[in-house]
Short mmCIF file of C-alpha atoms and ligand atoms in Angstrom, two decimals:
data_model
loop_
_atom_site.label_atom_id
_atom_site.label_comp_id
_atom_site.label_asym_id
_atom_site.label_seq_id
_atom_site.Cartn_x
_atom_site.Cartn_y
_atom_site.Cartn_z
CA MET A 272 -45.64 -16.01 -40.57
CA SER A 273 -43.70 -15.81 -37.42
CA PHE A 274 -40.57 -17.33 -36.00
CA GLN A 275 -40.55 -17.20 -32.22
CA VAL A 276 -37.44 -18.26 -30.37
CA GLN A 277 -38.09 -19.86 -26.95
CA GLY A 278 -34.67 -21.12 -25.98
CA LYS A 279 -31.02 -20.85 -26.95
CA ASP A 280 -27.75 -22.62 -26.34
CA LEU A 281 -24.57 -22.25 -28.38
CA LEU A 282 -25.93 -21.14 -31.81
CA GLY A 283 -28.78 -23.62 -31.46
CA ARG A 284 -32.28 -22.53 -30.62
CA ILE A 285 -35.76 -23.81 -29.98
CA GLY A 286 -38.37 -22.00 -31.97
CA THR A 287 -41.87 -22.13 -33.38
CA LEU A 288 -42.40 -21.43 -37.03
CA THR A 289 -45.93 -20.59 -38.15
CA THR A 290 -47.02 -20.94 -41.76
CA LYS A 291 -50.48 -20.52 -43.35
CA SER A 292 -51.18 -24.21 -42.63
CA GLY A 293 -49.98 -24.49 -39.05
CA SER A 294 -47.11 -24.26 -36.64
CA PHE A 295 -44.22 -26.57 -35.88
CA GLN A 296 -41.29 -26.64 -33.50
CA THR A 297 -37.70 -26.17 -34.53
CA PRO A 298 -35.17 -27.63 -34.82
CA HIS A 299 -37.11 -29.62 -37.32
CA MET A 300 -36.39 -32.13 -40.06
CA PHE A 301 -38.74 -32.10 -42.99
CA PRO A 302 -39.12 -35.69 -44.14
CA VAL A 303 -38.81 -35.49 -47.92
CA VAL A 304 -41.66 -37.30 -49.62
CA ASP A 305 -41.49 -38.50 -53.20
CA PRO A 306 -44.84 -37.29 -54.59
CA ASN A 307 -44.90 -40.08 -57.15
CA LEU A 308 -43.82 -42.87 -54.85
CA PRO A 309 -45.03 -42.44 -51.28
CA ILE A 310 -43.58 -45.01 -48.91
CA ILE A 311 -45.28 -43.94 -45.70
CA ASP A 312 -48.99 -43.30 -45.25
CA PRO A 313 -49.42 -39.59 -44.32
CA LYS A 314 -51.49 -40.69 -41.34
CA PHE A 315 -48.24 -41.92 -39.83
CA PHE A 316 -46.78 -38.37 -39.91
CA ARG A 317 -49.79 -37.04 -38.02
CA GLU A 318 -49.66 -39.81 -35.44
CA ALA A 319 -45.95 -39.27 -34.90
CA GLY A 320 -46.52 -35.53 -34.35
CA ILE A 321 -44.60 -34.60 -37.52
CA ARG A 322 -46.20 -31.33 -38.54
CA ALA A 323 -44.22 -30.30 -41.60
CA ILE A 324 -43.02 -32.28 -44.61
CA MET A 325 -41.32 -31.50 -47.84
CA THR A 326 -41.71 -32.51 -51.46
CA ASN A 327 -40.29 -31.48 -54.78
CA ALA A 328 -42.18 -28.98 -56.93
CA TYR A 329 -40.26 -29.86 -60.06
CA LEU A 330 -41.00 -33.60 -59.73
CA LEU A 331 -44.68 -32.82 -59.07
CA LYS A 332 -44.84 -30.68 -62.19
CA ARG A 333 -42.98 -33.20 -64.31
CA ALA A 334 -45.33 -36.05 -63.21
CA ARG A 335 -48.40 -34.16 -64.42
CA PRO A 336 -47.58 -32.93 -67.95
CA GLY A 337 -50.38 -30.92 -69.47
CA GLN A 338 -52.56 -31.16 -66.32
CA PRO A 339 -53.55 -28.13 -64.23
CA PRO A 340 -51.68 -27.63 -60.93
CA LYS A 341 -53.34 -29.31 -57.94
CA ASP A 342 -53.19 -28.24 -54.30
CA VAL A 343 -50.13 -29.95 -52.80
CA HIS A 344 -51.88 -30.73 -49.52
CA GLY A 345 -54.43 -32.71 -51.41
CA THR A 346 -51.85 -34.48 -53.52
CA LEU A 347 -49.97 -35.60 -50.40
CA ASP A 348 -53.06 -35.97 -48.21
CA PHE A 349 -51.37 -33.79 -45.61
CA LYS A 350 -53.18 -30.75 -44.23
CA GLU A 351 -50.34 -29.16 -42.23
CA THR A 352 -47.22 -27.41 -43.45
CA VAL A 353 -45.82 -28.58 -46.79
CA ALA A 354 -42.56 -27.17 -48.03
CA THR A 355 -41.53 -27.59 -51.65
CA ASP A 356 -38.03 -27.58 -53.01
CA SER A 357 -37.63 -25.99 -56.42
CA GLY A 358 -35.90 -29.02 -57.90
CA ALA A 359 -32.73 -27.16 -58.84
CA TYR A 360 -30.68 -30.30 -58.29
CA GLN A 361 -32.88 -32.52 -60.39
CA ILE A 362 -32.90 -29.97 -63.14
CA LEU A 363 -29.11 -29.95 -63.16
CA GLU A 364 -28.97 -33.68 -63.03
CA TYR A 365 -31.46 -34.35 -65.84
CA GLY A 366 -30.17 -31.39 -67.84
CA HIS A 367 -33.76 -30.23 -68.22
CA VAL A 368 -33.78 -26.84 -69.94
CA GLY A 369 -37.50 -26.32 -70.25
CA VAL A 370 -38.08 -24.88 -66.75
CA LYS A 371 -37.55 -21.23 -66.08
CA PRO A 372 -37.03 -19.76 -62.58
CA ALA A 373 -40.23 -17.74 -62.83
CA GLU A 374 -42.22 -20.80 -63.80
CA ILE A 375 -41.17 -22.74 -60.71
CA VAL A 376 -42.16 -19.78 -58.44
CA ALA A 377 -45.55 -19.53 -60.16
CA TYR A 378 -46.09 -23.28 -59.92
CA GLN A 379 -45.40 -23.34 -56.18
CA GLU A 380 -47.88 -20.51 -55.75
CA LYS A 381 -50.54 -22.42 -57.69
CA ILE A 382 -50.18 -25.63 -55.74
CA GLY A 383 -50.49 -23.64 -52.45
CA THR A 384 -47.16 -24.58 -50.92
CA ASP A 385 -46.46 -23.15 -47.44
CA ILE A 386 -42.73 -22.82 -47.74
CA GLY A 387 -41.30 -22.35 -51.25
CA VAL A 388 -37.77 -22.27 -52.55
CA ILE A 389 -36.74 -20.08 -55.49
CA LEU A 390 -34.94 -21.83 -58.34
CA ASP A 391 -31.34 -21.32 -57.27
CA PHE A 392 -28.19 -22.53 -59.02
CA PRO A 393 -26.45 -25.15 -56.87
CA THR A 394 -22.66 -24.85 -56.69
CA GLY A 395 -22.06 -28.57 -56.22
CA PHE A 396 -19.12 -30.25 -54.66
CA HIS A 397 -16.57 -30.19 -57.49
CA SER A 398 -16.83 -26.57 -58.72
CA ASP A 399 -13.68 -24.48 -58.67
CA ALA A 400 -13.71 -21.02 -57.04
CA ARG A 401 -14.50 -19.24 -60.26
CA ARG A 402 -17.45 -21.47 -61.05
CA ALA A 403 -18.61 -21.19 -57.43
CA GLY A 404 -18.51 -17.42 -57.73
CA TRP A 405 -20.58 -17.61 -60.87
CA THR A 406 -23.26 -19.79 -59.20
CA VAL A 407 -23.43 -17.29 -56.32
CA ASP A 408 -24.03 -14.41 -58.77
CA GLU A 409 -26.53 -16.40 -60.77
CA THR A 410 -28.49 -17.38 -57.64
CA VAL A 411 -28.60 -13.70 -56.54
CA ARG A 412 -29.81 -12.72 -60.03
CA ARG A 413 -32.49 -15.39 -59.87
CA ALA A 414 -33.47 -14.28 -56.37
CA ASP A 415 -34.06 -10.74 -57.56
CA GLU A 416 -36.12 -12.01 -60.49
CA ALA A 417 -38.17 -14.27 -58.21
CA LEU A 418 -38.81 -11.49 -55.68
CA LYS A 419 -40.25 -9.38 -58.50
CA ARG A 420 -42.49 -12.20 -59.61
CA ILE A 421 -43.76 -13.40 -56.28
CA LYS A 422 -47.47 -12.64 -55.82
CA ARG A 423 -48.43 -14.74 -52.80
CA LYS A 424 -47.21 -13.12 -49.64
CA ASP A 425 -48.71 -15.87 -47.47
CA ILE A 426 -45.99 -18.29 -48.63
CA LEU A 427 -42.69 -18.24 -46.79
CA TRP A 428 -39.96 -17.93 -49.44
CA VAL A 429 -36.55 -19.43 -48.94
CA GLY A 430 -33.38 -17.70 -50.19
CA PRO A 431 -30.63 -20.27 -50.79
CA VAL A 432 -27.00 -19.45 -50.02
CA GLN A 433 -24.50 -20.95 -52.45
CA GLY A 434 -20.73 -21.12 -52.73
CA GLY A 435 -20.08 -24.81 -52.01
CA VAL A 436 -16.80 -25.57 -50.31
CA HIS A 437 -15.45 -22.10 -51.19
CA ILE A 438 -15.92 -20.40 -47.84
CA LYS A 439 -15.29 -16.84 -49.15
CA GLU A 440 -18.01 -17.39 -51.71
CA VAL A 441 -20.39 -18.74 -49.06
CA ALA A 442 -19.73 -15.61 -47.00
CA ARG A 443 -20.30 -13.35 -49.97
CA SER A 444 -23.47 -15.23 -50.93
CA ALA A 445 -24.82 -14.99 -47.35
CA LEU A 446 -24.22 -11.25 -47.22
CA GLU A 447 -25.94 -10.67 -50.58
CA MET A 448 -28.90 -12.98 -49.91
CA GLY A 449 -29.22 -11.57 -46.39
CA LYS A 450 -29.94 -8.15 -47.86
CA ARG A 451 -32.97 -9.56 -49.59
CA PRO A 452 -36.28 -9.99 -47.75
CA PHE A 453 -36.60 -13.79 -47.56
CA SER A 454 -38.49 -15.34 -44.60
CA ILE A 455 -36.07 -18.23 -44.37
CA TYR A 456 -32.50 -18.71 -45.59
CA ALA A 457 -30.99 -21.97 -46.61
CA LEU A 458 -27.52 -23.34 -47.15
CA GLY A 459 -26.95 -25.13 -50.43
CA SER A 460 -26.66 -28.84 -50.38
CA PRO A 461 -23.72 -30.11 -48.39
CA THR A 462 -24.90 -33.76 -48.69
CA GLU A 463 -21.72 -34.88 -50.45
CA LEU A 464 -19.61 -33.29 -47.72
CA MET A 465 -21.49 -35.17 -45.08
CA GLU A 466 -21.17 -38.43 -46.97
CA ALA A 467 -17.45 -37.90 -47.33
CA GLN A 468 -17.33 -36.94 -43.62
CA ARG A 469 -15.70 -33.57 -44.46
CA PHE A 470 -17.27 -32.14 -41.33
CA ASP A 471 -14.46 -29.58 -41.00
CA VAL A 472 -15.49 -27.91 -44.26
CA LEU A 473 -19.15 -28.18 -43.38
CA VAL A 474 -18.57 -26.32 -40.10
CA ASP A 475 -16.77 -23.45 -41.89
CA MET A 476 -19.60 -23.27 -44.50
CA ILE A 477 -22.34 -23.04 -41.88
CA VAL A 478 -20.44 -20.50 -39.76
CA ALA A 479 -19.75 -18.37 -42.86
CA ALA A 480 -23.43 -18.44 -43.77
CA LYS A 481 -24.51 -17.72 -40.24
CA LYS A 482 -22.24 -14.69 -39.96
CA GLY A 483 -23.65 -13.08 -43.11
CA LEU A 484 -27.37 -13.74 -42.60
CA PRO A 485 -29.89 -11.94 -40.38
CA HIS A 486 -29.97 -13.85 -37.09
CA SER A 487 -33.69 -13.30 -36.56
CA ARG A 488 -34.61 -15.58 -39.50
CA PRO A 489 -34.45 -19.35 -39.51
CA LEU A 490 -31.62 -21.12 -41.30
CA HIS A 491 -32.35 -24.30 -43.25
CA LEU A 492 -29.69 -26.82 -44.19
CA PHE A 493 -30.50 -28.75 -47.35
CA GLY A 494 -30.13 -32.53 -47.32
CA ALA A 495 -29.20 -33.37 -43.70
CA GLY A 496 -30.98 -36.41 -42.45
CA HIS A 497 -28.75 -38.49 -40.20
CA PRO A 498 -29.71 -38.11 -36.54
CA ALA A 499 -26.08 -38.53 -35.41
CA MET A 500 -25.29 -35.28 -37.11
CA PHE A 501 -28.22 -33.26 -35.80
CA PRO A 502 -26.62 -32.05 -32.51
CA PHE A 503 -23.65 -30.63 -34.38
CA ILE A 504 -25.57 -28.81 -37.10
CA VAL A 505 -28.10 -27.47 -34.59
CA ALA A 506 -25.27 -26.22 -32.36
CA LEU A 507 -24.01 -24.27 -35.37
CA GLY A 508 -27.38 -22.56 -35.82
CA CYS A 509 -29.27 -24.66 -38.35
CA ASP A 510 -32.94 -24.49 -37.34
CA MET A 511 -34.31 -26.82 -40.01
CA PHE A 512 -33.13 -29.40 -42.44
CA ASP A 513 -34.75 -31.81 -44.89
CA SER A 514 -33.92 -35.27 -46.01
CA ALA A 515 -35.06 -38.46 -47.66
CA ALA A 516 -32.33 -40.38 -45.88
CA TYR A 517 -34.81 -42.18 -43.63
CA ALA A 518 -36.28 -43.83 -46.73
CA LEU A 519 -33.05 -44.16 -48.75
CA TYR A 520 -31.29 -45.89 -45.88
CA ALA A 521 -34.28 -48.16 -45.35
CA ARG A 522 -34.12 -49.24 -48.97
CA THR A 523 -30.69 -50.70 -48.41
CA GLY A 524 -31.54 -52.21 -45.01
CA ARG A 525 -29.85 -49.59 -42.89
CA TYR A 526 -31.11 -48.73 -39.42
CA LEU A 527 -30.48 -45.20 -38.12
CA THR A 528 -29.56 -44.42 -34.53
CA SER A 529 -28.32 -41.32 -32.76
CA GLU A 530 -24.83 -42.86 -32.65
CA GLY A 531 -24.60 -44.01 -36.22
CA THR A 532 -25.92 -46.52 -38.74
CA GLN A 533 -26.49 -50.24 -38.18
CA GLU A 534 -27.09 -52.94 -40.81
CA LEU A 535 -30.43 -54.69 -40.29
CA ALA A 536 -28.70 -57.88 -41.35
CA GLU A 537 -26.40 -57.72 -38.35
CA ILE A 538 -28.73 -56.62 -35.57
CA GLU A 539 -29.61 -59.18 -32.91
CA GLU A 540 -31.81 -56.87 -30.75
CA PHE A 541 -33.21 -53.44 -31.42
CA SER A 542 -32.07 -50.99 -28.78
CA CYS A 543 -34.88 -48.64 -29.76
CA MET A 544 -38.35 -49.16 -28.37
CA CYS A 545 -40.32 -47.03 -30.82
CA ARG A 546 -43.68 -48.31 -32.01
CA VAL A 547 -41.96 -50.23 -34.80
CA CYS A 548 -39.08 -51.77 -32.89
CA ASP A 549 -41.27 -52.63 -29.95
CA ARG A 550 -43.54 -54.81 -32.06
CA THR A 551 -41.06 -56.69 -34.21
CA THR A 552 -37.69 -58.29 -33.85
CA PRO A 553 -34.78 -57.82 -36.29
CA ALA A 554 -35.20 -61.46 -37.44
CA GLU A 555 -38.92 -60.92 -38.10
CA MET A 556 -38.15 -57.74 -39.95
CA ARG A 557 -35.61 -59.52 -42.12
CA ARG A 558 -38.23 -62.08 -43.13
CA LEU A 559 -40.66 -59.50 -44.46
CA ASP A 560 -41.17 -58.72 -48.14
CA GLN A 561 -38.97 -55.95 -49.41
CA PRO A 562 -41.66 -53.21 -49.59
CA GLU A 563 -43.01 -54.00 -46.10
CA ARG A 564 -39.50 -54.14 -44.60
CA GLU A 565 -38.66 -50.87 -46.27
CA ARG A 566 -41.79 -49.24 -44.94
CA LEU A 567 -41.17 -50.39 -41.33
CA LEU A 568 -37.54 -49.51 -41.43
CA SER A 569 -38.38 -46.06 -42.87
CA LYS A 570 -40.77 -45.51 -39.95
CA HIS A 571 -38.16 -46.41 -37.39
CA ASN A 572 -35.56 -44.24 -39.14
CA LEU A 573 -37.94 -41.32 -39.08
CA LEU A 574 -38.80 -41.80 -35.42
CA ALA A 575 -35.08 -42.09 -34.62
CA CYS A 576 -34.67 -38.61 -36.20
CA PHE A 577 -37.51 -37.09 -34.27
CA SER A 578 -36.47 -38.67 -31.02
CA GLU A 579 -33.04 -37.07 -31.50
CA LEU A 580 -34.66 -33.70 -32.17
CA ARG A 581 -36.49 -33.96 -28.87
CA ARG A 582 -33.24 -34.82 -27.10
CA ILE A 583 -31.56 -31.79 -28.68
CA ARG A 584 -34.38 -29.45 -27.65
CA GLU A 585 -34.16 -30.78 -24.11
CA ALA A 586 -30.40 -30.19 -24.13
CA ILE A 587 -30.98 -26.62 -25.24
CA ARG A 588 -33.54 -26.06 -22.49
CA THR A 589 -31.18 -27.32 -19.83
CA GLY A 590 -28.10 -25.63 -21.32
CA HIS A 591 -26.42 -28.96 -22.05
CA LEU A 592 -26.00 -28.87 -25.82
CA TRP A 593 -22.19 -28.76 -25.52
CA ASP A 594 -22.31 -31.84 -23.27
CA LEU A 595 -24.32 -33.68 -25.90
CA LEU A 596 -21.67 -32.78 -28.55
CA GLU A 597 -18.83 -34.08 -26.39
CA HIS A 598 -20.81 -37.21 -25.63
CA ARG A 599 -21.39 -37.84 -29.33
CA THR A 600 -17.69 -37.59 -30.23
CA TYR A 601 -17.31 -41.03 -28.63
CA ALA A 602 -19.75 -42.53 -31.16
CA ASN A 603 -17.44 -42.02 -34.10
CA PRO A 604 -13.87 -40.61 -34.42
CA ALA A 605 -15.09 -38.48 -37.36
CA PHE A 606 -17.29 -36.60 -34.93
CA LYS A 607 -14.14 -35.69 -32.96
CA LYS A 608 -13.09 -33.82 -36.09
CA PHE A 609 -16.52 -32.22 -36.23
CA LEU A 610 -16.20 -30.90 -32.64
CA ALA A 611 -12.55 -30.01 -33.10
CA LYS A 612 -13.58 -27.69 -35.95
CA ILE A 613 -16.49 -26.25 -33.96
CA ILE A 614 -13.98 -25.44 -31.23
CA HIS A 615 -12.18 -23.17 -33.71
CA HIS A 616 -15.33 -21.02 -33.63
CA SER A 617 -15.90 -21.17 -29.88
CA SER A 618 -15.77 -17.44 -29.37
CA PHE A 619 -18.47 -17.00 -32.02
CA LEU A 620 -20.60 -19.63 -30.29
CA GLU A 621 -19.99 -17.89 -26.98
CA ARG A 622 -21.67 -14.73 -28.18
CA PHE A 623 -25.01 -16.54 -28.54
CA THR A 624 -24.91 -18.67 -25.39
CA PRO A 625 -26.95 -17.48 -22.41
CA THR A 626 -24.76 -16.04 -19.64
CA VAL A 627 -26.67 -17.83 -16.88
CA LYS A 628 -28.01 -21.36 -17.34
CA PRO A 629 -30.76 -23.18 -15.51
CA ARG A 630 -28.39 -25.94 -14.43
CA GLY A 631 -24.72 -26.43 -13.87
CA ILE A 632 -22.27 -27.48 -16.53
CA SER A 633 -19.80 -30.32 -16.82
CA HIS A 634 -16.07 -30.26 -17.48
CA PHE A 635 -15.03 -33.60 -18.88
CA GLY A 636 -11.51 -32.78 -19.97
CA GLU A 637 -9.66 -30.91 -22.64
CA ALA A 638 -12.54 -30.52 -25.11
CA SER A 639 -14.63 -28.86 -22.35
CA ASP A 640 -12.01 -26.05 -22.16
CA SER A 641 -13.57 -24.66 -25.32
CA ARG A 642 -17.17 -24.63 -24.19
CA PRO A 643 -18.59 -21.11 -24.19
CA GLU A 644 -18.80 -20.87 -20.40
CA MET A 645 -15.06 -21.57 -20.16
CA VAL A 646 -14.19 -19.17 -22.97
CA ARG A 647 -16.25 -16.54 -21.19
CA PHE A 648 -14.58 -17.24 -17.85
CA ASN A 649 -11.12 -16.80 -19.41
CA VAL A 650 -12.16 -13.45 -20.88
CA ARG A 651 -13.60 -12.31 -17.57
CA ARG A 652 -10.48 -13.37 -15.69
CA ALA A 653 -8.31 -11.40 -18.10
CA ARG A 654 -10.32 -8.31 -17.30
CA VAL A 655 -10.03 -8.59 -13.52
CA PRO A 656 -8.18 -5.44 -12.45
CA VAL A 657 -4.97 -6.34 -10.70
CA GLU A 658 -2.76 -4.45 -8.32
CA ARG A 659 0.86 -5.24 -8.77
CA ARG A 660 3.63 -5.73 -6.18
CA LYS A 661 1.51 -7.66 -3.69
CA ALA A 662 2.05 -11.09 -2.23
CA VAL A 663 0.17 -13.86 -4.02
CA VAL A 664 -1.18 -16.78 -2.07
CA LEU A 665 -2.01 -19.84 -4.13
CA LEU A 666 -4.49 -22.31 -2.60
CA ALA A 667 -5.80 -25.58 -3.97
CA GLY A 668 -9.35 -25.30 -5.33
CA ARG A 669 -10.85 -28.71 -4.71
CA TRP A 670 -14.45 -30.01 -4.97
CA ARG A 671 -15.96 -27.61 -2.45
CA ARG A 672 -17.34 -24.38 -3.95
CA PRO A 673 -17.01 -21.48 -3.55
CA TYR A 674 -13.36 -22.47 -3.23
CA HIS A 675 -12.74 -20.14 -0.29
CA GLU A 676 -15.31 -22.02 1.78
CA ASP A 677 -13.31 -25.28 1.61
CA PRO A 678 -12.49 -26.09 5.26
CA ARG A 679 -8.82 -26.31 4.32
CA ASN A 680 -8.93 -22.82 2.79
CA LEU A 681 -11.38 -20.93 4.97
CA PRO A 682 -9.10 -20.26 8.00
CA ILE A 683 -6.36 -19.05 5.63
CA VAL A 684 -8.66 -16.86 3.54
CA SER A 685 -10.42 -15.27 6.52
CA LYS A 686 -7.07 -14.10 7.94
CA LEU A 687 -5.61 -12.86 4.66
CA ALA A 688 -8.56 -11.54 2.61
CA ASN A 689 -8.65 -8.16 4.25
CA ARG A 690 -4.92 -7.50 3.93
CA SER A 691 -4.35 -4.96 1.16
CA ASN A 692 -0.97 -6.43 0.31
CA VAL A 693 -2.23 -9.96 -0.36
CA SER A 694 -3.90 -11.38 -3.46
CA ILE A 695 -5.51 -14.83 -3.19
CA CYS A 696 -5.93 -17.23 -6.10
CA PHE A 697 -7.16 -20.82 -6.24
CA TYR A 698 -5.58 -23.32 -8.61
CA THR A 699 -8.32 -25.53 -9.97
CA ILE A 700 -8.80 -28.33 -12.53
CA PRO A 701 -11.71 -27.02 -14.58
CA PHE A 702 -10.75 -23.33 -14.62
CA GLY A 703 -7.03 -23.13 -13.97
CA PRO A 704 -6.39 -20.02 -11.86
CA VAL A 705 -9.47 -18.63 -10.12
CA PRO A 706 -8.78 -15.22 -8.48
CA MET A 707 -10.67 -14.65 -5.28
CA GLU A 708 -12.64 -11.84 -7.01
CA LEU A 709 -14.36 -14.40 -9.27
CA ASP A 710 -14.85 -17.19 -6.77
CA GLU A 711 -18.59 -16.69 -6.45
CA THR A 712 -19.46 -16.03 -10.11
CA PHE A 713 -21.38 -18.43 -12.46
CA PRO A 714 -20.60 -21.13 -13.47
CA LEU A 715 -17.86 -21.92 -10.95
CA ALA A 716 -20.01 -23.24 -8.17
CA GLN A 717 -22.23 -25.11 -10.67
CA THR A 718 -19.47 -26.92 -12.55
CA GLU A 719 -18.91 -30.64 -12.17
CA SER A 720 -15.46 -31.82 -13.02
CA PHE A 721 -13.12 -34.63 -12.11
CA ASP A 722 -9.42 -34.86 -11.51
CA SER A 723 -8.03 -37.41 -13.95
CA HIS A 724 -4.55 -37.22 -12.30
CA ASP A 725 -3.21 -36.64 -15.74
CA PRO A 726 0.31 -35.12 -15.56
CA ILE A 727 -0.23 -33.35 -18.90
CA MET A 728 -3.34 -31.68 -17.57
CA TYR A 729 -1.57 -30.68 -14.37
CA LYS A 730 1.26 -29.15 -16.37
CA GLN A 731 -1.07 -27.29 -18.66
CA ARG A 732 -3.08 -25.90 -15.81
CA ALA A 733 0.15 -25.02 -13.90
CA GLU A 734 1.23 -22.99 -16.94
CA GLN A 735 -2.04 -21.07 -16.83
CA VAL A 736 -1.67 -20.37 -13.12
CA ASP A 737 1.92 -19.28 -13.71
CA ALA A 738 0.74 -16.86 -16.45
CA TRP A 739 -1.77 -15.39 -14.00
CA VAL A 740 0.90 -14.98 -11.32
CA LYS A 741 3.18 -13.21 -13.82
CA ARG A 742 0.42 -10.78 -14.63
CA LEU A 743 0.41 -9.67 -11.01
CA SER A 744 4.22 -9.22 -10.84
CA PRO A 745 4.06 -10.06 -7.17
CA LYS A 746 6.63 -9.35 -4.50
CA GLN A 747 6.29 -12.80 -3.01
CA VAL A 748 4.48 -16.00 -3.95
CA PHE A 749 3.19 -18.47 -1.38
CA LEU A 750 2.20 -21.82 -2.80
CA VAL A 751 0.18 -23.95 -0.44
CA SER A 752 0.97 -27.11 -2.28
CA GLU A 753 -1.42 -29.98 -2.41
CA GLY A 754 -1.13 -33.24 -4.33
CA ASP A 755 0.54 -33.71 -7.71
CA TYR A 756 -1.10 -30.60 -9.09
CA GLY A 757 0.62 -28.60 -6.37
CA VAL A 758 3.96 -30.26 -7.22
CA ALA A 759 3.52 -29.51 -10.94
CA LEU A 760 2.68 -25.91 -10.12
CA GLY A 761 5.72 -25.63 -7.83
CA LYS A 762 7.93 -26.75 -10.70
CA GLU A 763 6.38 -24.40 -13.16
CA LEU A 764 6.68 -21.43 -10.85
CA ALA A 765 10.30 -22.23 -9.97
CA LYS A 766 11.15 -22.53 -13.65
CA ALA A 767 9.51 -19.39 -14.86
CA THR A 768 9.96 -16.93 -12.02
CA ARG A 769 13.61 -17.33 -11.20
CA GLN A 770 14.06 -13.86 -9.73
CA LEU A 771 11.05 -14.49 -7.57
CA LYS A 772 11.08 -16.28 -4.29
CA VAL A 773 8.39 -18.95 -4.16
CA ILE A 774 7.63 -20.11 -0.68
CA GLY A 775 6.32 -23.64 -0.79
CA ILE A 776 4.14 -24.81 2.07
CA GLN A 777 2.93 -28.39 2.15
CA ALA A 778 -0.77 -28.46 2.87
CA LYS A 779 -0.69 -32.12 3.85
CA GLY A 780 -0.01 -32.63 7.56
CA SER A 781 -0.12 -28.93 8.24
CA LYS A 782 -3.16 -27.42 9.94
CA PRO A 783 -4.62 -24.37 8.06
CA ASP A 784 -4.06 -22.18 11.13
CA ARG A 785 -0.38 -23.03 11.19
CA THR A 786 -0.13 -22.54 7.38
CA VAL A 787 -1.59 -19.06 7.58
CA GLY A 788 0.64 -18.31 10.62
CA SER A 789 3.71 -19.14 8.54
CA ILE A 790 2.50 -16.96 5.67
CA ILE A 791 1.85 -13.96 7.91
CA ARG A 792 5.31 -14.33 9.52
CA LEU A 793 7.00 -14.33 6.13
CA LEU A 794 4.92 -11.53 4.56
CA ARG A 795 6.89 -8.46 3.69
ZN1 ZN B 291 -37.25 -47.91 -33.45
#
């Protein structure tokens, strides 16, 4: 087995996982197949390039009482990677007591699964903290028992992390499971949270798991199957997930898209042009028999998931995963909450984001302030060594980068840059204050932003510039004021630095040569 990482952005990554039956790319969604009620012909998976599927070992076993175990690839008519879930949930649900943890491990070995899950003890959604703690301990105990019993080393074994909504328990579970030699780790079923749109809790759960587990191993999220959620969970470091949602949604006439769910009954035209939607209209699909409609809709739903995974991988390659998240928040207000919670962990995300990206980044507004590149810039700015008691010259940083090369700034900068008693800083929309020392660093020149002329944004940025100026405790401040941003900054400086003389110079109508002449005359 190997897990090779080819690309990273935020906590998300592109990888290749190799099992004894083949390789597949991550992030990946295992379509969950009901072994006793297949909806889609396995040929379709091959044609669509889906190289790993999942089924349920417990359901397989239960469907064949008294019969010898049969190779799972043969049962499903699928030669490539098959993962099997242990059926812990079903066992809880049906209250079946006849299956022991060791039995499920042995059964998965006999049917030749490629990725097997030990029989864990799911915490569930409604457990209190004490009960959650018990499920964590019980899962660890079962993990140790399973590790002793495992004979086949060619199977990749999954160690599930439990704890439910109790974040401390998730963290403890991740630390404990992380000490044990599993090939893959998994986070116990947050399906109910996703259905209830409690994305805030989900974010904390995933981050807690991620912090405790070895980063070199893949992390699987149980039961995530809506493409609209994929960018968020991938950005948090989930490499794989599994779901039967494509089929369950199809059963009730629901059509999955990257932005959300549509009702087949209400669709006039399919926006998707996959092999299903290209050949049939919504009206035609509505007229089909239930099984045929369900089959076609399942296929579209599945292709919508894999199309989204491609988009995510491309976003990782180009360093645009954050952009995709911001974009998606406009699809559903609940996703705003999702991103808002991710922003709480932006310094953790920053640690895993490449320092240099193949392409520039975008600053769309407030939410972009928390993207890792911005977080990193703020840290770097705070570390710039400053000499106090100089004169500070504040110049407008407009669209032209590096900011000092702006034709309005260049004549001023070239006359002042070599003076040891002057410190130059640009006031900008995306980054707030940009000291001259950082003007040529990534990603400043590569950042696209726009000025929304929002007074609140101006004020907030002016406060940041003011904080920077205070750090320098300057002798004099020269503000070359431009536009409303300049006015807002003038007000902020006047308010906060009363003892300090701020010399305002209007950029408009004044030639840069004259501006710098005035500054030099007034310099002390
Ligand atoms: Zn389609």
